[in-house]
mmCIF file of C-alpha atoms in Angstrom:
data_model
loop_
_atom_site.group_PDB
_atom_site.id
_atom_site.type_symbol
_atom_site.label_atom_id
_atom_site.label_comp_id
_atom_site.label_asym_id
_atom_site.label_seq_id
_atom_site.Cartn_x
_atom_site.Cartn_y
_atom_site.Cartn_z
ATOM 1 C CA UNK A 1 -52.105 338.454 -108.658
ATOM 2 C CA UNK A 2 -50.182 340.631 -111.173
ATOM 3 C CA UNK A 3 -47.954 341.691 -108.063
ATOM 4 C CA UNK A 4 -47.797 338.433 -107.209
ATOM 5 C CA UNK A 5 -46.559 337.306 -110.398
ATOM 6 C CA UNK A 6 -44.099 340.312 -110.411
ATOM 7 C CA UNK A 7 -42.670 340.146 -107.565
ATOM 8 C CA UNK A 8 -41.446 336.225 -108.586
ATOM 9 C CA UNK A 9 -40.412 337.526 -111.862
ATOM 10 C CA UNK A 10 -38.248 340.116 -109.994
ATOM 11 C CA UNK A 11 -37.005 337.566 -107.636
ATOM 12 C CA UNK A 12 -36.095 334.810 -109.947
ATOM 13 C CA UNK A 13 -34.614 337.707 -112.335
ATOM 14 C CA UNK A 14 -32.521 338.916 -109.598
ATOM 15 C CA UNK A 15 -31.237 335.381 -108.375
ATOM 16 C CA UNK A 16 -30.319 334.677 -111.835
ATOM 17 C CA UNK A 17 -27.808 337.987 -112.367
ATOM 18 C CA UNK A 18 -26.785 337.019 -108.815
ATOM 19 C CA UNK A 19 -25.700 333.118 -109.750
ATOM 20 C CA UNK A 20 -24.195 334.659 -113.308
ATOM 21 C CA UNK A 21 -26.367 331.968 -114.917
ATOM 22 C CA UNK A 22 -27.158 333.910 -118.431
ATOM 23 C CA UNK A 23 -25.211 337.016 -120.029
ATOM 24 C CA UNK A 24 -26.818 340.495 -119.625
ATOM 25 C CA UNK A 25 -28.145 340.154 -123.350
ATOM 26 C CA UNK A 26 -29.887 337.041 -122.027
ATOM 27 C CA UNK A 27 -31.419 338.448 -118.971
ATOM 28 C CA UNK A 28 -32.873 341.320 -120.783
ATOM 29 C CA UNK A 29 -34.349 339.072 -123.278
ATOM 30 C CA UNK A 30 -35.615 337.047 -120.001
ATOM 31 C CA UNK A 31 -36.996 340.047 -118.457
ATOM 32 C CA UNK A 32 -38.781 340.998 -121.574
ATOM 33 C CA UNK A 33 -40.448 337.983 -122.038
ATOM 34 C CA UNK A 34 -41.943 337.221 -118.865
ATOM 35 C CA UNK A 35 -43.007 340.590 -118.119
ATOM 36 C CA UNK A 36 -44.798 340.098 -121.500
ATOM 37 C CA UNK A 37 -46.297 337.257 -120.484
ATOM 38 C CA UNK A 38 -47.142 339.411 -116.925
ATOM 39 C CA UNK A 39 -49.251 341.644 -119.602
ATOM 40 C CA UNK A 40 -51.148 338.775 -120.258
ATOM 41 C CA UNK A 41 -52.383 337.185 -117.548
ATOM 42 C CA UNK A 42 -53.544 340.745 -116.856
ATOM 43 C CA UNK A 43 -55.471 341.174 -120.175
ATOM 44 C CA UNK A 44 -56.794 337.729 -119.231
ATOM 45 C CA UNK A 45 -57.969 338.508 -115.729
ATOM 46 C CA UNK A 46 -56.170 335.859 -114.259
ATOM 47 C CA UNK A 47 -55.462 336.706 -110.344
ATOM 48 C CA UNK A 48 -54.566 333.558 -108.617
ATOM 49 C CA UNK A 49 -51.307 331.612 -108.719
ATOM 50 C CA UNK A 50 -52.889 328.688 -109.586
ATOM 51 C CA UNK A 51 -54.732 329.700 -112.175
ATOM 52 C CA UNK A 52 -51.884 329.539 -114.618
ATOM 53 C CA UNK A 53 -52.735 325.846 -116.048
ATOM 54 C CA UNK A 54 -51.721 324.723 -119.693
ATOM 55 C CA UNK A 55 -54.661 325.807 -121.095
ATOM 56 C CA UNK A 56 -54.033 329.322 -120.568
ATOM 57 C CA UNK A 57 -50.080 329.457 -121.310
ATOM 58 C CA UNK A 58 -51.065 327.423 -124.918
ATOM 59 C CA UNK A 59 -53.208 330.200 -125.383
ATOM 60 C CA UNK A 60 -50.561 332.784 -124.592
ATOM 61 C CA UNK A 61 -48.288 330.435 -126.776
ATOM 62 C CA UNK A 62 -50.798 331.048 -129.562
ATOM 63 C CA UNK A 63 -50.588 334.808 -129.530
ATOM 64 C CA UNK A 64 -46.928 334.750 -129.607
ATOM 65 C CA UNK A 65 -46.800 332.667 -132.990
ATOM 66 C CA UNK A 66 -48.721 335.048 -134.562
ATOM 67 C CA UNK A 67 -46.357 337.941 -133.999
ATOM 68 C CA UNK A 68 -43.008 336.353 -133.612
ATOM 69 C CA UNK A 69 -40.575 333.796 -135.060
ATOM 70 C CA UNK A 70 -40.528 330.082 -133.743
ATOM 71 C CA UNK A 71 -37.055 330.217 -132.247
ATOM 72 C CA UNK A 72 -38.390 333.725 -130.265
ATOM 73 C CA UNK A 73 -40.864 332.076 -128.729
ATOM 74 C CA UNK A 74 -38.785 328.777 -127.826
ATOM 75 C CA UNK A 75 -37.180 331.422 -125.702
ATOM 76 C CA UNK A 76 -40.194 332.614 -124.264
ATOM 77 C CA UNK A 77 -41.296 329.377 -123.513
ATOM 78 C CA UNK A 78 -37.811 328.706 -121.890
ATOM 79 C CA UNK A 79 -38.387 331.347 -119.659
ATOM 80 C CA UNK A 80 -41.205 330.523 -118.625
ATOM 81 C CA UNK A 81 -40.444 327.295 -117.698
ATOM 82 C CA UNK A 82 -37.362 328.644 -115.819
ATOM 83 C CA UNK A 83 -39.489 331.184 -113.834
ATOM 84 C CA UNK A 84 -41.808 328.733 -112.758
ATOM 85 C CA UNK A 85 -39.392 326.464 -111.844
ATOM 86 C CA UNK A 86 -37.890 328.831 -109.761
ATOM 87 C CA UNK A 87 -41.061 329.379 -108.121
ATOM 88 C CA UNK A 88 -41.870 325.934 -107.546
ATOM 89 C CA UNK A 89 -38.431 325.490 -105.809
ATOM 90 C CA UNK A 90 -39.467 328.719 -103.438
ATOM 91 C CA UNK A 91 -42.967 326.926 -102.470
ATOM 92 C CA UNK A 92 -44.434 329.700 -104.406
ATOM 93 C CA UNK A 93 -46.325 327.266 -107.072
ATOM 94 C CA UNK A 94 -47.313 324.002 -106.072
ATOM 95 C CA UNK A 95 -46.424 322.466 -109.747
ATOM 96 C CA UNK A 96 -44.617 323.649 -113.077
ATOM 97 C CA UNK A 97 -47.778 324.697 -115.443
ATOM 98 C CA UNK A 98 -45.149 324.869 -118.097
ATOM 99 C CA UNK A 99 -43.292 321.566 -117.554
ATOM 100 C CA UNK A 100 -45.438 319.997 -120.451
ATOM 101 C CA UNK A 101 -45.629 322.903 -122.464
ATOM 102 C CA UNK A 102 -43.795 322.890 -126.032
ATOM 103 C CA UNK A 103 -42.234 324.896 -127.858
ATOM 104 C CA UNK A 104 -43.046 325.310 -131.687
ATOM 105 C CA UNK A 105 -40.457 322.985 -133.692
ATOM 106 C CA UNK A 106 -37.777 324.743 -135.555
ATOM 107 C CA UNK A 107 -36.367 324.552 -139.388
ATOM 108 C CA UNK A 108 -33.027 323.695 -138.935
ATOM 109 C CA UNK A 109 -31.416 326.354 -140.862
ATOM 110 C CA UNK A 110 -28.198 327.183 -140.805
ATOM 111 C CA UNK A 111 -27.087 331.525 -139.903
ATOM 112 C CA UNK A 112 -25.987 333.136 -143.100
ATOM 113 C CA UNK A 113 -22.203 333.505 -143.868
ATOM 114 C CA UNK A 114 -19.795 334.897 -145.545
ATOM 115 C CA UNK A 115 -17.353 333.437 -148.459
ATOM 116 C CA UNK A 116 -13.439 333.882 -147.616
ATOM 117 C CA UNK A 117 -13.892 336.291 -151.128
ATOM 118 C CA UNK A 118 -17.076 338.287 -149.707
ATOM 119 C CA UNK A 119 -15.205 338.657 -146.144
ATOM 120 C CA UNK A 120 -12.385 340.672 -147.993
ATOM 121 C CA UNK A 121 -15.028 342.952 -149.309
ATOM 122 C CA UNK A 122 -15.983 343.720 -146.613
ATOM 123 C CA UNK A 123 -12.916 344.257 -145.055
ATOM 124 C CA UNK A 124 -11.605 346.885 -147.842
ATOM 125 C CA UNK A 125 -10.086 349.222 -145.988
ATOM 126 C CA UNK A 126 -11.524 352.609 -146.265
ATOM 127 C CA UNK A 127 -9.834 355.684 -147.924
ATOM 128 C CA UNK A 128 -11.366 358.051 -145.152
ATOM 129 C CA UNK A 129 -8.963 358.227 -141.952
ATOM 130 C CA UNK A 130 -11.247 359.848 -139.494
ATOM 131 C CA UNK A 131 -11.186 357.888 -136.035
ATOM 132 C CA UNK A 132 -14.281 357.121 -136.295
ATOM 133 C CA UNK A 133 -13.614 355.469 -139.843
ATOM 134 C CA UNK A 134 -10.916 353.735 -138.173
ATOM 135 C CA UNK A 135 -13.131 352.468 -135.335
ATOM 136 C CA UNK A 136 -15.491 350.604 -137.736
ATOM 137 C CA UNK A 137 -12.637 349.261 -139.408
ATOM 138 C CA UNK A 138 -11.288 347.556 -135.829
ATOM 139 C CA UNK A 139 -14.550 346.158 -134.960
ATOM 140 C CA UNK A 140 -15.379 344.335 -138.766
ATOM 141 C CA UNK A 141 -11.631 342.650 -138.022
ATOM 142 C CA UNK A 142 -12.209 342.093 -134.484
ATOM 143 C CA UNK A 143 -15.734 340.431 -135.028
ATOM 144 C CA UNK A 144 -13.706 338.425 -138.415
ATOM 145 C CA UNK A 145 -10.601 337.798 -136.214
ATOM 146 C CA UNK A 146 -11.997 336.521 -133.054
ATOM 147 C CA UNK A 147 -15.438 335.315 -133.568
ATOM 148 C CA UNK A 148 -16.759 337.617 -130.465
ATOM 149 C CA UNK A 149 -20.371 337.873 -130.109
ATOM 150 C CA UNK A 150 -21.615 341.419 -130.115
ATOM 151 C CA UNK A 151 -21.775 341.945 -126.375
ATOM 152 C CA UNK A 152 -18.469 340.554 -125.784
ATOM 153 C CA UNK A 153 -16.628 342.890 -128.416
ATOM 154 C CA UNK A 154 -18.859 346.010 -126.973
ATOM 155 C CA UNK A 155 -17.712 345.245 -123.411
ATOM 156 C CA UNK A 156 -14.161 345.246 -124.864
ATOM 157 C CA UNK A 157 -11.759 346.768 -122.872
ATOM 158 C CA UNK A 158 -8.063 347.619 -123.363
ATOM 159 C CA UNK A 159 -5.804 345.815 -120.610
ATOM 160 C CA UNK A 160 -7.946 342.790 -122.091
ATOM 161 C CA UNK A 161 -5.802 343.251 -125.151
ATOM 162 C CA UNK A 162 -2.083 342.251 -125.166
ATOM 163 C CA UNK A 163 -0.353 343.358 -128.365
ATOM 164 C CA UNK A 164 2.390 341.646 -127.179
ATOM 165 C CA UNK A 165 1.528 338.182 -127.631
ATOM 166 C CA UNK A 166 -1.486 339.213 -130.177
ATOM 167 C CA UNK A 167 -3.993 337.761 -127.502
ATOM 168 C CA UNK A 168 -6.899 339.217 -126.367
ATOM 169 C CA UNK A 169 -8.730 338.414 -122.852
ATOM 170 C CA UNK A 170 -12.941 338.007 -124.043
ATOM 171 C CA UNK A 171 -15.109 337.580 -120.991
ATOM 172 C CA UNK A 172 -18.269 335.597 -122.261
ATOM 173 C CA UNK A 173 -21.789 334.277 -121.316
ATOM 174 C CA UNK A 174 -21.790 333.631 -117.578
ATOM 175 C CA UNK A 175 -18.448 335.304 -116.812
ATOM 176 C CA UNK A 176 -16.544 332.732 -118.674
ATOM 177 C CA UNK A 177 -13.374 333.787 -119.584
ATOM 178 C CA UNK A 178 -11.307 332.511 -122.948
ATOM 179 C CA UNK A 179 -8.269 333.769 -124.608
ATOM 180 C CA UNK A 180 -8.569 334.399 -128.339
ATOM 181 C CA UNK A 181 -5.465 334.822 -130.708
ATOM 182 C CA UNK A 182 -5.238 338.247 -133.260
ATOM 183 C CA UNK A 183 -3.921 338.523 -136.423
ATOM 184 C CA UNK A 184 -1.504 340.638 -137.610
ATOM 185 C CA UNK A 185 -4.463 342.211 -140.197
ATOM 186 C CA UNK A 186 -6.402 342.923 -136.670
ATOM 187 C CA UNK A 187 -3.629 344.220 -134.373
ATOM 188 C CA UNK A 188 -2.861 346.825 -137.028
ATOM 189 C CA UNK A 189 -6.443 348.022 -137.411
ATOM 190 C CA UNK A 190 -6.916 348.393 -133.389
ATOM 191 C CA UNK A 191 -3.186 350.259 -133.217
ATOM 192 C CA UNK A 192 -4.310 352.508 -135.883
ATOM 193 C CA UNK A 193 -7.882 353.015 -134.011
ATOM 194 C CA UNK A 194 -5.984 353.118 -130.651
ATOM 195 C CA UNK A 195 -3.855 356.267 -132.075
ATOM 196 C CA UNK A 196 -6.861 357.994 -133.693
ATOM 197 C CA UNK A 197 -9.122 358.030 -130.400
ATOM 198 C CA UNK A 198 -6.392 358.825 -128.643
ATOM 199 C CA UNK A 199 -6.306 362.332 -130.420
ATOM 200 C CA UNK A 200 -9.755 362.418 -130.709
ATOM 201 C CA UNK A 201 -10.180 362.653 -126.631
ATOM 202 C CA UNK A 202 -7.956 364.911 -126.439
ATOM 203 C CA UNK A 203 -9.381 367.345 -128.964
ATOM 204 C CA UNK A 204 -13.123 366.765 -127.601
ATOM 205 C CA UNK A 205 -11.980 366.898 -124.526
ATOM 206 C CA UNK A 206 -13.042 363.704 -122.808
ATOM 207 C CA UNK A 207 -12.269 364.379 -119.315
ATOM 208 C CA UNK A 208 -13.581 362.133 -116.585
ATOM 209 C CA UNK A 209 -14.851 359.053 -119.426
ATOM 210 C CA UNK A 210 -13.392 355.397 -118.242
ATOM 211 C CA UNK A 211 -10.129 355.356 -120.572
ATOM 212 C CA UNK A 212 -10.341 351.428 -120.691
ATOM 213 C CA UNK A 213 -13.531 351.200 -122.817
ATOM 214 C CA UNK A 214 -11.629 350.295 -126.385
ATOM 215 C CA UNK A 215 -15.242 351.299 -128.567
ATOM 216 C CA UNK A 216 -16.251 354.589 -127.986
ATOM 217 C CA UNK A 217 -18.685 356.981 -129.611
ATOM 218 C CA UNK A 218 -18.936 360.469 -130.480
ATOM 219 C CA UNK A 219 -19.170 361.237 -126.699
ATOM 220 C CA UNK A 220 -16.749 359.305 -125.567
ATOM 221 C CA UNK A 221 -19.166 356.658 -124.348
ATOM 222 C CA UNK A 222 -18.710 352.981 -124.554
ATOM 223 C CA UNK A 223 -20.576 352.315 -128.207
ATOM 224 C CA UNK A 224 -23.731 350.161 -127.603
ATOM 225 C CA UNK A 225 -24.798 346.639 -129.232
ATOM 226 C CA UNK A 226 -27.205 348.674 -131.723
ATOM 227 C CA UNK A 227 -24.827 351.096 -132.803
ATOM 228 C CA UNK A 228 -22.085 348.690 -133.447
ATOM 229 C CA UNK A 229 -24.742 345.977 -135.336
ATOM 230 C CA UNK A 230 -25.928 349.265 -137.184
ATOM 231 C CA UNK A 231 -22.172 350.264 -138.354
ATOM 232 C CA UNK A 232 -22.119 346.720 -139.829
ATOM 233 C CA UNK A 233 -25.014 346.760 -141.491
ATOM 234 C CA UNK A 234 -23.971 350.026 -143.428
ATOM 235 C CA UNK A 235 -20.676 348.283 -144.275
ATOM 236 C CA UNK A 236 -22.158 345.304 -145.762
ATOM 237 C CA UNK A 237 -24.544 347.280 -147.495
ATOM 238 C CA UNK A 238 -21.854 349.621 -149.126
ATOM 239 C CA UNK A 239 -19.858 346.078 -149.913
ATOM 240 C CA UNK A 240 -23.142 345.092 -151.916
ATOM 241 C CA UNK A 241 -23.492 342.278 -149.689
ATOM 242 C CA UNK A 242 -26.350 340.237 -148.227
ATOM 243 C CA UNK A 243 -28.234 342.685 -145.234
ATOM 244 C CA UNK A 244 -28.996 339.446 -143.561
ATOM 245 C CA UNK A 245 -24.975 339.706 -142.934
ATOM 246 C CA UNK A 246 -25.157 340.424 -138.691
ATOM 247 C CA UNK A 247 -22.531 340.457 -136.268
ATOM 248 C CA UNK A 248 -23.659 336.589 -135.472
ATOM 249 C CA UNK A 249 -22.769 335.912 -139.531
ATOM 250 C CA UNK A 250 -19.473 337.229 -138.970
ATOM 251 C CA UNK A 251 -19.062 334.719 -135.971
ATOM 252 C CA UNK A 252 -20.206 331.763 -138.008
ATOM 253 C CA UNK A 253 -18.225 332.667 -140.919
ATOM 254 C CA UNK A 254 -15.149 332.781 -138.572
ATOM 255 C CA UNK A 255 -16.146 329.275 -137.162
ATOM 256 C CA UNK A 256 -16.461 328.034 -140.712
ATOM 257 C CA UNK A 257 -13.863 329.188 -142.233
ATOM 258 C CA UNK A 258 -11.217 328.037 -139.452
ATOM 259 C CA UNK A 259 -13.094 324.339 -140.237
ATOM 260 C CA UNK A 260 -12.628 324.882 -143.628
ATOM 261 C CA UNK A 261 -8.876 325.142 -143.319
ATOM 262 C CA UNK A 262 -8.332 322.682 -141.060
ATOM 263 C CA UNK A 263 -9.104 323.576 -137.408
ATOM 264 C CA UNK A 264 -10.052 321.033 -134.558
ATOM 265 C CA UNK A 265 -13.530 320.909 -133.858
ATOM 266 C CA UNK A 266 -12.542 321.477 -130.113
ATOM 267 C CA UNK A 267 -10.265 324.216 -130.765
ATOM 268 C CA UNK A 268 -12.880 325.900 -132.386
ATOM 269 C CA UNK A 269 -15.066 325.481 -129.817
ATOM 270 C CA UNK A 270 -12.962 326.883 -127.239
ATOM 271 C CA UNK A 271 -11.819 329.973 -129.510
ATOM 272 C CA UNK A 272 -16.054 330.646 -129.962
ATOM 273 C CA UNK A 273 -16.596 329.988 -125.782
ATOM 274 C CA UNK A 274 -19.228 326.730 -126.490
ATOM 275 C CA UNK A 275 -20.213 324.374 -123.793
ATOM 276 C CA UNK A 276 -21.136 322.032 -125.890
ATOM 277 C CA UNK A 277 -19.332 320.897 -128.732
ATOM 278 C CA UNK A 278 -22.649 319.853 -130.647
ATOM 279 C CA UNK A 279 -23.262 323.519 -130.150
ATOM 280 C CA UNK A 280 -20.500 324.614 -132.372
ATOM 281 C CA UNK A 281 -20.833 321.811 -134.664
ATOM 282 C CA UNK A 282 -24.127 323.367 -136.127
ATOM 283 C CA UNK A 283 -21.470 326.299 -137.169
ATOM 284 C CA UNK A 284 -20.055 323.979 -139.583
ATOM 285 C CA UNK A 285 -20.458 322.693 -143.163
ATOM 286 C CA UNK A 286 -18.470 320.039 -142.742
ATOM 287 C CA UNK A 287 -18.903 316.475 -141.230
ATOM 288 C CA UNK A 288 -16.963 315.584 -137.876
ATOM 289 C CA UNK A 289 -15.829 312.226 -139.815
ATOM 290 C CA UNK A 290 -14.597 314.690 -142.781
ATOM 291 C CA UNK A 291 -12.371 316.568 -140.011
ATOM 292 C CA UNK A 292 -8.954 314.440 -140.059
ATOM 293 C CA UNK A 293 -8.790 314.213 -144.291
ATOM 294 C CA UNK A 294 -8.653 318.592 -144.221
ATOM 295 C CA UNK A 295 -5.385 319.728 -144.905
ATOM 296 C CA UNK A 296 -4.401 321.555 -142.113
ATOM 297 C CA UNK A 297 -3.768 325.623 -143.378
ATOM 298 C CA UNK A 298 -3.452 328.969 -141.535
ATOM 299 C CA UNK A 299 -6.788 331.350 -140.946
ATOM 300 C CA UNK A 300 -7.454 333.010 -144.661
ATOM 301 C CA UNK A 301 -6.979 336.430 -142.846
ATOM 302 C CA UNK A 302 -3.403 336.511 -141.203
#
């Protein structure tokens, strides 16, 4: 059974990278969760297909609740329900166990932001001019400029940035593609970083690394999700700001503040690379009926 049950998990993980259907964050998050839930039909002694009935996933349900949060395990459940139906589609199951299963309710909270007044703390610019200094400083305006999610501003690469029209090329979830305008604040900071790694390859001697990758490390590396989401979290820390501030805040404080001063809904949703407009609505504090009576004003951050 367990090779059974990996072997689909395999199959549907690789048909999903093939069809581009979730980002690579996504699909690890996928791949953790059902090989988690692989773990426990093992612990459970569960060897036949079609022994995988409601019963047991609620029970597998119930030991995820009492380790993670509710919108973790809507994911997990979402997986599931994906995997199976994948399955079912192959002639591998002969019904969805999951199909009724549901996933625990969620508080509707909104993600913590920042204040136009706290987002110029934290964008102080630094006294030290080391490159790497400099880095950090490009990817706090990039993240405040652009509203990039963390993997898109880690898979960053330089001929996706035109200083010449202050656009920059972001490819998103599912190999969507969306231009996304830069301020004059966040030009200056990547030139600056541009010159400073420059030098810094050259005295390191970084011969053979891909010269595209715009955020590198001390190796010349492209910088990883964790490093960058740890870089942040010592800047908002040395800002004296909330630690619950996350490269996702910085995204909804971008969506937010644009709304704030003005900014079509739609516009807004194109610049964050939504589907769904309701999706970017729930980055907002304001009503879609309040909308037309904002004054329309430039982003606070030119």
């Amino acid at each position: 059974m367990a090779k059974q049950v990996a072997q689909i998990i395999q199959d549907y993980l690789e048909q999903a990278a093939l069809e581009r259907r979730y980002s690579e964050h996504s699909l690890r998050a996928y791949r953790h969760d059902l090989k988690e839930f692989q773990d426990y039909l093992a612990e459970q002694g569960v060897r036949d297909p079609e022994a995988i009935d409601a019963l047991l996933l609620r029970g597998f349900l119930s030991s995820l609740l009492k380790k993670n949060r509710k919108a973790t395990v809507g994911r997990k459940v979402a997986a599931l329900r994906a995997c199976f139906n994948f399955a079912l589609r192959k002639g591998w199951l002969s019904e969805n166990p999951a199909a009724l299963l549901r996933a625990p309710k969620l508080e509707k909270q909104l993600p913590p932001f920042l204040s136009e007044g706290e987002a110029d703390r934290l964008l102080i610019k630094p006294l030290d001019e080391t490159w790497l200094i400099k880095r950090d400083q490009a990817i706090f305006e990039l993240f405040y400029a652009t509203g990039m999610r963390l993997s898109e501003l880690a898979g960053l690469n330089w001929p996706n940035i035109d200083f010449s029209i202050r656009m920059v090329r972001v490819l998103g979830k599912g190999g969507r593609e969306r231009i996304v305008p830069l301020g004059r604040v966040a030009v200056k900071a990547l030139r600056e970083y541009q010159v400073a790694v420059e030098s810094a390859g050259r005295t390191s001697g970084w011969k053979g690394k891909d010269p595209r990758i715009v955020f590198l490390n001390r190796s010349g590396e492209r910088l990883t999700d964790r490093t960058i989401a740890r870089r942040l979290k010592k800047r908002v820390l040395e800002a004296g700001l909330s630690p619950t501030i996350s490269p996702h805040a910085l995204r909804h404080s971008f969506a937010t503040h644009l709304l704030n001063a003005g900014a079509d809904l739609r516009v807004v949703q194109e610049l964050l690379g939504h589907r769904s407009l309701s999706t970017t609505q729930k980055y907002t504090h304001i009503s879609l009926g309040q909308l037309p009576e904002v004054s329309r004003r430039s982003f606070p951050r030119p």
